[in-house]
Coordinates of C-alpha atoms and ligand atoms in Angstrom, one line a residue:
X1 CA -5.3 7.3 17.0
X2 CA -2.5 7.2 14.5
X3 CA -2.0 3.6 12.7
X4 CA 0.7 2.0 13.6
X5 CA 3.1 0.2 10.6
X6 CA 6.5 -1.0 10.6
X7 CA 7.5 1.0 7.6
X8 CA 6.0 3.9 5.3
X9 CA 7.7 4.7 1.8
X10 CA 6.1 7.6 0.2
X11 CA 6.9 9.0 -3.9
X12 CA 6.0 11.3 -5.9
X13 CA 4.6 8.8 -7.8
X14 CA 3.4 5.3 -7.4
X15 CA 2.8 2.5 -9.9
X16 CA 0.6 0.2 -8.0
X17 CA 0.0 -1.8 -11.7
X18 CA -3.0 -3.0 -10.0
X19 CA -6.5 -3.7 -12.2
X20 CA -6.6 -0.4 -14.5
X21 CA -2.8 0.2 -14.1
X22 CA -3.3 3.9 -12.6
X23 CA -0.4 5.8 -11.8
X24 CA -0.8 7.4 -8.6
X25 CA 1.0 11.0 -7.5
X26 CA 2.0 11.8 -4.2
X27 CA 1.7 7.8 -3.2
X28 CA 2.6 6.0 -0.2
X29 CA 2.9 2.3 0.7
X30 CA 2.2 1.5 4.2
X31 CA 4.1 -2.1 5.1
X32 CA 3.1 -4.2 8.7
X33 CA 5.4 -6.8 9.0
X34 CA 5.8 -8.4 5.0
X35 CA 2.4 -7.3 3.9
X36 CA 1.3 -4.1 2.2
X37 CA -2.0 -2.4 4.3
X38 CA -2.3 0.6 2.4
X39 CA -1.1 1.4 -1.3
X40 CA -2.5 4.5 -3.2
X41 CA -2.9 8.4 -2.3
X42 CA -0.8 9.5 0.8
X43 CA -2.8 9.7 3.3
X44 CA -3.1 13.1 5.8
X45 CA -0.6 13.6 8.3
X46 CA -0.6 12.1 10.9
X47 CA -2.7 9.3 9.9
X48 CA 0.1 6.6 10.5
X49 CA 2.1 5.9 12.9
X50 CA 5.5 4.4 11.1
X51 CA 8.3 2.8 12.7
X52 CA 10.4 3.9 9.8
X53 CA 9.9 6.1 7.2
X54 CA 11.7 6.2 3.6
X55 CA 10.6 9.0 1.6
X56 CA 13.0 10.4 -1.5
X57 CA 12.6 13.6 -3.0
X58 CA 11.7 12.6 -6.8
X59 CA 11.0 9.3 -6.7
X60 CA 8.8 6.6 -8.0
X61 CA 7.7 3.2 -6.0
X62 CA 6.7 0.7 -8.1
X63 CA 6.6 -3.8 -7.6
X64 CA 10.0 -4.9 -7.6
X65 CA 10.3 -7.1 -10.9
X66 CA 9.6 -10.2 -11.3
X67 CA 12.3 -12.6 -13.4
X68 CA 10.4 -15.2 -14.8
X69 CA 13.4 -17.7 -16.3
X70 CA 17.4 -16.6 -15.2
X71 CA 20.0 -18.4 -14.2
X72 CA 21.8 -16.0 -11.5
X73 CA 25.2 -17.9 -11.1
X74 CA 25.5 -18.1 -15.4
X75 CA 27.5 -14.5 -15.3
X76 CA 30.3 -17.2 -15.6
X77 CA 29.9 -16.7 -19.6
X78 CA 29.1 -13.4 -19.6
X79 CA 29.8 -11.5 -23.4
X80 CA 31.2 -15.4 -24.3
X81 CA 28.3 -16.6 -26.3
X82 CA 27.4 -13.0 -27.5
X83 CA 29.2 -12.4 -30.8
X84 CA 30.4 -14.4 -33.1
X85 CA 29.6 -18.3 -32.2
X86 CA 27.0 -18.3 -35.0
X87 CA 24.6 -18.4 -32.4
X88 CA 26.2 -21.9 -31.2
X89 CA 28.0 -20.8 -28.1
X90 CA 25.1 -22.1 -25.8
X91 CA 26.5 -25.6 -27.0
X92 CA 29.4 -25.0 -28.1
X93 CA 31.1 -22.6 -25.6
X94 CA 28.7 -23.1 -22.3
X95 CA 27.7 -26.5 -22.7
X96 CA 31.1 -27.8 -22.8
X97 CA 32.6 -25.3 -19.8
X98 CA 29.8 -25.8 -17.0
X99 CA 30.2 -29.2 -16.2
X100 CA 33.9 -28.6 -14.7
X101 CA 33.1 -25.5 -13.1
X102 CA 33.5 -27.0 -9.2
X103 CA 30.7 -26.5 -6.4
X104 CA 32.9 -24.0 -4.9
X105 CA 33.0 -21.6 -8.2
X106 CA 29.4 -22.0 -8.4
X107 CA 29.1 -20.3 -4.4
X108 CA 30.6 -17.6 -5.3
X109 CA 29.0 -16.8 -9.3
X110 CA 25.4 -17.3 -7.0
X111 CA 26.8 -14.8 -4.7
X112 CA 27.3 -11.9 -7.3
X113 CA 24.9 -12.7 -9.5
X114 CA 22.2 -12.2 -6.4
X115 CA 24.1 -9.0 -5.8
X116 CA 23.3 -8.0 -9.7
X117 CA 19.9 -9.1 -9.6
X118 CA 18.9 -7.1 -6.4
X119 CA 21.0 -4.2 -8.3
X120 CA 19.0 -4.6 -11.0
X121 CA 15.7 -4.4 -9.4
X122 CA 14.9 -7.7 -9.6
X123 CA 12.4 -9.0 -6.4
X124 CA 12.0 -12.5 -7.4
X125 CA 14.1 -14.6 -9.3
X126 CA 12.9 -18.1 -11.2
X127 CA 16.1 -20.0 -11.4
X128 CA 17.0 -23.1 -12.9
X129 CA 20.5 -24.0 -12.8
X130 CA 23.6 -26.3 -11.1
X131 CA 24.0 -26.3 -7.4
X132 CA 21.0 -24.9 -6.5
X133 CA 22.3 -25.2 -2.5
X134 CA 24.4 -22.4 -3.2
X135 CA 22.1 -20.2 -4.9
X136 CA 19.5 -20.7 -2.1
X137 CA 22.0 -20.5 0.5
X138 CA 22.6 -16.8 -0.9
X139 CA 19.2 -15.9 -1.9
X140 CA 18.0 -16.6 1.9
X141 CA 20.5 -14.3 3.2
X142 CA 20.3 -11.6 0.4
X143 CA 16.5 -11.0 1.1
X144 CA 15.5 -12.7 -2.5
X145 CA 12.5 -13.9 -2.8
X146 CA 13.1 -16.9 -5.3
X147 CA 12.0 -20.6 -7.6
X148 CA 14.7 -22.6 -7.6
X149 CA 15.2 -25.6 -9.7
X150 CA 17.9 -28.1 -10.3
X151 CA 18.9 -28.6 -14.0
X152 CA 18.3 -32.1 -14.9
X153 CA 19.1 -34.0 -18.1
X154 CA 20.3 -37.4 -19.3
X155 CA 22.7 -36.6 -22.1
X156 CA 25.9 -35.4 -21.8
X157 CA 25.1 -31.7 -22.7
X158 CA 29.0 -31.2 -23.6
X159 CA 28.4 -33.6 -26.8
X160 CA 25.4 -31.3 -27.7
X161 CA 27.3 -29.3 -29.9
X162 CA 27.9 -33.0 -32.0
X163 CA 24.5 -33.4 -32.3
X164 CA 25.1 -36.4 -29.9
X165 CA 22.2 -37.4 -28.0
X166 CA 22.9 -40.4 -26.6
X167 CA 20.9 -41.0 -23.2
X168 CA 22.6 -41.7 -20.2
X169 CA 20.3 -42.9 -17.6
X170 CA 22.5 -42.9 -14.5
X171 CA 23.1 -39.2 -15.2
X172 CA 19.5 -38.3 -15.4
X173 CA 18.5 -40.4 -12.3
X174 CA 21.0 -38.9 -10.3
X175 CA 19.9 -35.6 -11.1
X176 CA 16.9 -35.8 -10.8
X177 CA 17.5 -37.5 -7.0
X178 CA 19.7 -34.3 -6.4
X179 CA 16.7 -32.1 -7.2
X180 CA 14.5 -33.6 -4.9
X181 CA 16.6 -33.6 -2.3
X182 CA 17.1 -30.0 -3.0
X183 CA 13.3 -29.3 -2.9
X184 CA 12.7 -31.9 -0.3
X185 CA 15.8 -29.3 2.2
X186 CA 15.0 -25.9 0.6
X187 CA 10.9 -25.9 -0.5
X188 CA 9.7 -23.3 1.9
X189 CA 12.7 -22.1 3.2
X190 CA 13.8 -18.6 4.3
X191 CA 10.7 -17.2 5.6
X192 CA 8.6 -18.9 2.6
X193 CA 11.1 -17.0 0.3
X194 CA 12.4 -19.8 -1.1
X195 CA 10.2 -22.4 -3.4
X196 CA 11.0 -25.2 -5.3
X197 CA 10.6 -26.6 -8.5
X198 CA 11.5 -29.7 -10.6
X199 CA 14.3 -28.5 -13.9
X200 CA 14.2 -30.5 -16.5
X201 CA 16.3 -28.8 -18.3
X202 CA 15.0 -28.7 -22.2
X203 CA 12.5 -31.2 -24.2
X204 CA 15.1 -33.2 -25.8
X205 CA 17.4 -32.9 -22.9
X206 CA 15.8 -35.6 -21.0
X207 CA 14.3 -38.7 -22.6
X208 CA 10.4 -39.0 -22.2
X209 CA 10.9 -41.8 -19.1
X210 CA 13.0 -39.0 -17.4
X211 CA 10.3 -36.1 -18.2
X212 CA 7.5 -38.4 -16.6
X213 CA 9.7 -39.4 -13.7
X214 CA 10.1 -36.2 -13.2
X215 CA 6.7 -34.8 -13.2
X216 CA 5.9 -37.7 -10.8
X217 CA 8.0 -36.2 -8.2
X218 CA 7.3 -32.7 -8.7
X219 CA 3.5 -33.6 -8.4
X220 CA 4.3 -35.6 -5.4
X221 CA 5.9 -33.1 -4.0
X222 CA 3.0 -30.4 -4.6
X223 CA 5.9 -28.0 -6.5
X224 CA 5.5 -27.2 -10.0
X225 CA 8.4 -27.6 -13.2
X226 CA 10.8 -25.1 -15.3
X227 CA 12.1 -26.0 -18.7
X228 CA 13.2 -24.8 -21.9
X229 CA 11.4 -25.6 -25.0
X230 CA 10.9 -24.6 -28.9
X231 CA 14.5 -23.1 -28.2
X232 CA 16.2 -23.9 -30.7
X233 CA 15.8 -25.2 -34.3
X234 CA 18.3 -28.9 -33.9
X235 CA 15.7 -29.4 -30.7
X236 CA 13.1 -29.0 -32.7
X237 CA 14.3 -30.9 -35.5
X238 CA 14.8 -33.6 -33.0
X239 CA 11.5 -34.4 -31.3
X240 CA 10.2 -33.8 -34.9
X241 CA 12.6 -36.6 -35.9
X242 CA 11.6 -38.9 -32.5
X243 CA 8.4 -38.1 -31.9
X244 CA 6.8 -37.1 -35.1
X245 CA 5.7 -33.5 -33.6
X246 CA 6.4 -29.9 -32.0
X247 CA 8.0 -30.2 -29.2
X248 CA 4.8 -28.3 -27.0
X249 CA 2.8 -31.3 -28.6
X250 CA 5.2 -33.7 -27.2
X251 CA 5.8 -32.3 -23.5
X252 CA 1.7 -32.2 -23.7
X253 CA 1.0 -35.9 -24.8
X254 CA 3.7 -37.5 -22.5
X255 CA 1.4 -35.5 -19.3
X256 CA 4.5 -33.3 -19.0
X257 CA 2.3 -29.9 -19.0
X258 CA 0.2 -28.0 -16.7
X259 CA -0.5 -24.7 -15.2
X260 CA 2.2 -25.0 -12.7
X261 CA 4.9 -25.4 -15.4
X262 CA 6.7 -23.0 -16.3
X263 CA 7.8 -22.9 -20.2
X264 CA 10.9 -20.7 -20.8
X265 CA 11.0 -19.3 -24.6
X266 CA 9.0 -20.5 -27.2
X267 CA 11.4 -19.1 -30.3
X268 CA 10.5 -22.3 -32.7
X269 CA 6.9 -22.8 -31.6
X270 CA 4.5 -23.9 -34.2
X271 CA 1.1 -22.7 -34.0
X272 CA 0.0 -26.8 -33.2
X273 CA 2.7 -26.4 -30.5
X274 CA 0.9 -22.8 -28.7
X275 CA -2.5 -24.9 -29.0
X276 CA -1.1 -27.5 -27.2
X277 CA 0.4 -25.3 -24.3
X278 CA -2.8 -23.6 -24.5
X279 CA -5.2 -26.9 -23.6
X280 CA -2.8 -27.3 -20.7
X281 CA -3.1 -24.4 -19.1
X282 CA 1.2 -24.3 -18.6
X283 CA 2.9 -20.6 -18.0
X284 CA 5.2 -18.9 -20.6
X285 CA 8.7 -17.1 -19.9
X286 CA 9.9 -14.7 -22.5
X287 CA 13.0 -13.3 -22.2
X288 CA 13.3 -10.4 -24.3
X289 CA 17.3 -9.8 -23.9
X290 CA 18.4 -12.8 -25.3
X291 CA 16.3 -13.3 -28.5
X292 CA 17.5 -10.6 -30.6
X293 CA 21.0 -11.8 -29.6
X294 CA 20.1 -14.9 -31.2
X295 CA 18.3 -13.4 -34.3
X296 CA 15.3 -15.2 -33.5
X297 CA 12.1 -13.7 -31.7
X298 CA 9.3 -15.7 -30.1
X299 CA 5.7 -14.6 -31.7
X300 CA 5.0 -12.8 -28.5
X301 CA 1.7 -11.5 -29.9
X302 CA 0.1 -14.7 -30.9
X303 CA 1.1 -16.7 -28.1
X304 CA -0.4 -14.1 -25.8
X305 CA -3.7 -14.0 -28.4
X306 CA -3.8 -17.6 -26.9
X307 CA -4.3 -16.4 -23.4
X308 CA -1.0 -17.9 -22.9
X309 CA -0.2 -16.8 -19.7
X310 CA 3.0 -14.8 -20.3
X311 CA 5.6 -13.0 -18.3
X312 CA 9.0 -11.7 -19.0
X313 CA 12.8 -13.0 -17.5
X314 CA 16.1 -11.9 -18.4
X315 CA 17.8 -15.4 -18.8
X316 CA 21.2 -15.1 -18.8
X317 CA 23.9 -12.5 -17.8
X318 CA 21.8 -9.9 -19.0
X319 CA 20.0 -9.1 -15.8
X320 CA 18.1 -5.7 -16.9
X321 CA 14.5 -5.6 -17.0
X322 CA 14.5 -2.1 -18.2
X323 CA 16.0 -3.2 -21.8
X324 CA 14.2 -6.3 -21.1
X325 CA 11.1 -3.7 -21.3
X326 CA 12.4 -1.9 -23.9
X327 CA 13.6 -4.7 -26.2
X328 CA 10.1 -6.1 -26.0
X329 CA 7.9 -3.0 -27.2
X330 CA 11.0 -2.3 -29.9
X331 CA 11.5 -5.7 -31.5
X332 CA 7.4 -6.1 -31.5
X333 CA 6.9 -2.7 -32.9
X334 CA 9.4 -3.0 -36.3
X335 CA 7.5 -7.4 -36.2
X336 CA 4.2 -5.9 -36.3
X337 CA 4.1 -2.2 -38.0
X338 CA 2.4 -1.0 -35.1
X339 CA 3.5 1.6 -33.3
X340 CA 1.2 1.1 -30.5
X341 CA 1.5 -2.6 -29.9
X342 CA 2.4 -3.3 -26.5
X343 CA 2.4 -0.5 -24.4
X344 CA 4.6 0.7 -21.8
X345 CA 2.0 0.0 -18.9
X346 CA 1.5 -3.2 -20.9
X347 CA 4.8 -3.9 -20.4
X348 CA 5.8 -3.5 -16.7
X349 CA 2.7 -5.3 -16.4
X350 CA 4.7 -8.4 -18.2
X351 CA 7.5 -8.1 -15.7
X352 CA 6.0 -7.5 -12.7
X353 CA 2.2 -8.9 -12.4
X354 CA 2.6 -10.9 -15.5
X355 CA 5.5 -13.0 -14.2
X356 CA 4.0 -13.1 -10.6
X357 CA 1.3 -15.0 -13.1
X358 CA 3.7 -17.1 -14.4
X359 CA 5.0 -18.2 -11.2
X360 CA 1.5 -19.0 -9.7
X361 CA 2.4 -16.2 -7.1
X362 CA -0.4 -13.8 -8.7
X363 CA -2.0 -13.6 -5.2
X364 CA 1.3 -12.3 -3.3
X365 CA 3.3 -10.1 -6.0
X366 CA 3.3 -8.5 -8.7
X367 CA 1.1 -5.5 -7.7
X368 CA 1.0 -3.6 -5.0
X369 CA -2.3 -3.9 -2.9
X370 CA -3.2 -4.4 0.6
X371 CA -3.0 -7.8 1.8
X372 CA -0.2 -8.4 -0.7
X373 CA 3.7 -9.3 0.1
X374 CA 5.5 -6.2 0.2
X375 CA 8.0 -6.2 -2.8
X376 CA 8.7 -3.3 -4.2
X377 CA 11.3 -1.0 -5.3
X378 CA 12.1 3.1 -5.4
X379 CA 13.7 4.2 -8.4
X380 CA 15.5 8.0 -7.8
X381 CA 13.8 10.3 -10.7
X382 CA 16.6 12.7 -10.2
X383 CA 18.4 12.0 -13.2
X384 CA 18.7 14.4 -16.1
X385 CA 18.1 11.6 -18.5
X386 CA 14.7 11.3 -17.0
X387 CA 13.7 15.2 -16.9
X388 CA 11.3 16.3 -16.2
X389 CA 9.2 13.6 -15.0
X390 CA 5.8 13.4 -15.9
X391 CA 5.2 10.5 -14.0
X392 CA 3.4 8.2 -16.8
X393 CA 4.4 4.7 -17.8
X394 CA 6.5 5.7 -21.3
X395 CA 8.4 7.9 -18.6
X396 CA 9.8 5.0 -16.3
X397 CA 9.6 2.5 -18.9
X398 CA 11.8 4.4 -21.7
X399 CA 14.0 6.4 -19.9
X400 CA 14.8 4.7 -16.4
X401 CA 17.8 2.9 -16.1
X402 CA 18.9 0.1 -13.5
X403 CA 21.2 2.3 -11.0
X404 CA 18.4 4.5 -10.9
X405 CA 16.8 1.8 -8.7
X406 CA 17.7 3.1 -5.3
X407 CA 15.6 0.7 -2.9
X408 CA 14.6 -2.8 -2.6
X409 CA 11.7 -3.9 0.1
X410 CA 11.5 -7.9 -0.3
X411 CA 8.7 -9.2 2.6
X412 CA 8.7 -5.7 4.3
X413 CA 12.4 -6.2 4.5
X414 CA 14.8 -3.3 3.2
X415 CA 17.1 -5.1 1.1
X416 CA 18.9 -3.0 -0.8
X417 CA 19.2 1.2 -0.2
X418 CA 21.1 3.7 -2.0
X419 CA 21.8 0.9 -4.4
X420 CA 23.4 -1.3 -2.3
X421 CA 22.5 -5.1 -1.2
X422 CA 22.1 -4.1 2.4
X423 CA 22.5 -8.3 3.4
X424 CA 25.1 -8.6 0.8
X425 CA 29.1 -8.0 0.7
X426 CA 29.3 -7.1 -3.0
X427 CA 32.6 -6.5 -2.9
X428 CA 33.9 -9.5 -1.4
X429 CA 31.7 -11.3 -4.1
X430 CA 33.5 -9.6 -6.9
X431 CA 36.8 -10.4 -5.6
X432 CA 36.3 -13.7 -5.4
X433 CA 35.8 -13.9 -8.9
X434 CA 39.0 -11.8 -10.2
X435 CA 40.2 -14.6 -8.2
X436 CA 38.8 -17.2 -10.4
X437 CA 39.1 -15.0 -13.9
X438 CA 42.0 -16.0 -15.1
X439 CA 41.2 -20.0 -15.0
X440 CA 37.9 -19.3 -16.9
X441 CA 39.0 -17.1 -18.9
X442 CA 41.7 -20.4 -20.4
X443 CA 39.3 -22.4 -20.6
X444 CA 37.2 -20.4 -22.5
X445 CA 39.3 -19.3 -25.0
X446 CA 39.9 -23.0 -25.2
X447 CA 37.1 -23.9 -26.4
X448 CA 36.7 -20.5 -28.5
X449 CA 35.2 -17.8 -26.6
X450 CA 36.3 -14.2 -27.2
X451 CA 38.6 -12.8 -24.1
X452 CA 41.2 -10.9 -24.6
X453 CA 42.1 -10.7 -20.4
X454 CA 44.3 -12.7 -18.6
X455 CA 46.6 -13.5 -21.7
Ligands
ZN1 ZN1 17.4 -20.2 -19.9

């Protein structure tokens, strides 16, 4: 009797990046309902029974990836804080902008930037950012799977770039109110798609009575925490300046820290700061994209030397973890001398399994194995930048490229085919923000950012 299964996708070849990392030819994934029952060799004919089939000529099924620190609805400033701010335009351009960008702007930046990230390949998003409602409200119908956090703070992050820190503890207890009330609505929402976490947004962000109010409620609530930290050097220089240490030592001494938080980038850490992370057991996002931008990258090696667990995100408006992939092994490489640090397998471990780590989902992503949620995507090896195909890691790693990814499966659930949201109106999302160009684009050059459209 033939098995039966909702849905079969065979490749050519198949990257299961389970224990080993094999690379499988002629693979199939068998799916019933949102978990995987069968990932590795196809099986004879007629074994299964499928409900639907998707089998591509030349193609390679792999785990979707796994973005472990974005913020989806940030496109907003995409190219703005790229060239040419001295490496300031976090502060000085973005900073000052977001805080007047209305509830209704923010709907529709969520909208396309869940279109990007499914375009990109991207299964699961970590997100910590404004309006959160909106971003879930699109992720649930998109087919995401997706952390969501709130950003909290109590300065006024639009007097950063004054080195003003004055606290304001009205803003930060509203905030923080508003982001339990979003993880109190959205924690388990869409399916189990969507879970929550508690933002506070960087170290010296929030004061140390907003950091431990905060991790009150997120334990409370049984949800973990995102945040930024070792960032940048004026943060640094601050919490050296308040607290007399790094500021992993700090987040670690005021009971901020623990395996379900999730520490995004890690640029400034000292060694006494990685020790500290290390005793608490708290999960590390590196974001390959942005660092170089910045001129500044993270000591990837000897945070991972401290069994750091470590995935990769994009962060911001950069949504591509191919050159997320590539930027890693590159930088690293020229860093270390070594031409065989991190290797390929190595890393599409780091943005699939690895960040399924980092988000405490280890036991439902990030690989593909029976029993397993069944994310994964089918990138089209057709291609003559990736001829012939040999069908080894350097192969997708180095040469595949996001619109090669022609199929999204989030929970057994197609979501995107021939490279198209299939829940999503991209379309409608992008012309809703030509709509809205022209009013960002004055207040950016406003405040100094670079574009030349909408003169
Ligand atoms: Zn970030």
């Amino acid at each position: 009797m033939p098995d039966e299964v909702d849905l079969l996708v065979r490749a050519d070849f198949l990257y299961p990046m389970s224990p080993g990392l094999p690379v499988i030819a002629d693979g199939e994934v068998a799916i019933r309902g949102d978990r995987i029952v069968h990932a590795g060799p196809a099986r004879p004919a007629g074994h299964w029974k499928p409900a639907r089939t998707i089998a591509r000529r030349g193609s390679a099924v792999l785990p979707g990836f796994v973005n472990a620190h974005c913020h989806t609805a940030s496109i907003v400033f995409r190219s703005q804080t790229d060239d040419g701010t001295g490496g300031v335009g976090l502060a000085g351009i973005a900073f000052r902008m977001e805080k007047d960008i209305s509830d209704e702007e923010w709907r529709v930046l969520a909208e396309a930037g869940c279109a990007d990230m499914l375009r990109s390949g991207v299964t699961t998003i970590n997100d910590i950012w404004y309006a959160p409602w909106h971003l879930a409200d699109s992720v649930s119908r998109s087919g995401l799977r997706a952390q969501i956090a709130h950003k909290v703070f109590d300065v006024r992050l639009e007097e950063l770039h004054r080195g003003d820190y004055t606290r304001h503890a009205h803003i930060g207890e509203a905030r923080l109110k508003d982001g339990v009330a979003f993880a109190e609505r959205w924690n388990g929402a869409a399916e189990g798609r969507i879970t929550a976490r508690i933002g506070t947004h960087a170290t010296d962000t929030c004061s140390a009575s907003l950091h431990r109010e905060a991790r009150a409620e997120a334990t409370r609530l049984g949800i973990g925490m995102h945040i930024h930290t070792a960032q940048t050097v004026k943060e640094v220089a601050v919490i050296q300046q308040e607290q007399g240490c790094g500021p992993l030592e700090y987040l670690r001494d005021i009971g901020m820290l623990a395996p379900d938080v999730v520490c995004a980038h890690l640029s400034y850490a000292s060694d006494a700061d990685l020790d500290a992370m290390a005793e608490t057991g708290a999960r590390y996002a590196h974001c390959p994209t942005i660092y170089p931008r910045r001129g500044r990258y993270p000591r990837l090696d000897v945070i991972r030397a401290r069994g750091i667990p470590t995935g990769f995100g994009t962060d911001w408006m950069q949504n591509d973890p191919f050159e997320g992939m590539r930027n890693a092994i590159n930088v690293m490489r020229v860093r270390l001398g070594d031409p065989d640090y991190l290797p390929t397998a190595e890393a599409l471990w780091l943005h699939t399994m690895g960040a399924a780590t980092v988000l405490g989902l280890e036991r439902e992503i990030g690989s593909l194995e029976p029993g397993k949620k069944a994310d994964l995507i089918l990138v089209d090896l057709n291609g003559p930048h990736l001829q012939p195909y040999y069908g080894d890691h350097p192969a997708l790693v180095f040469y595949a490229r996001v619109p090669d990814v022609a199929v999204s499966i989030v929970d057994g659930q197609v979501v995107l085919e021939d490279g198209r949201p299939t829940r999503l109106d991209p379309e409608a999302a992008l012309s809703a923000l030509d709509r809205h160009k022209p009013g960002w684009s004055r207040t950016l050059r406003s405040l100094g950012g670079r574009c030349v459209c909408c003169g």
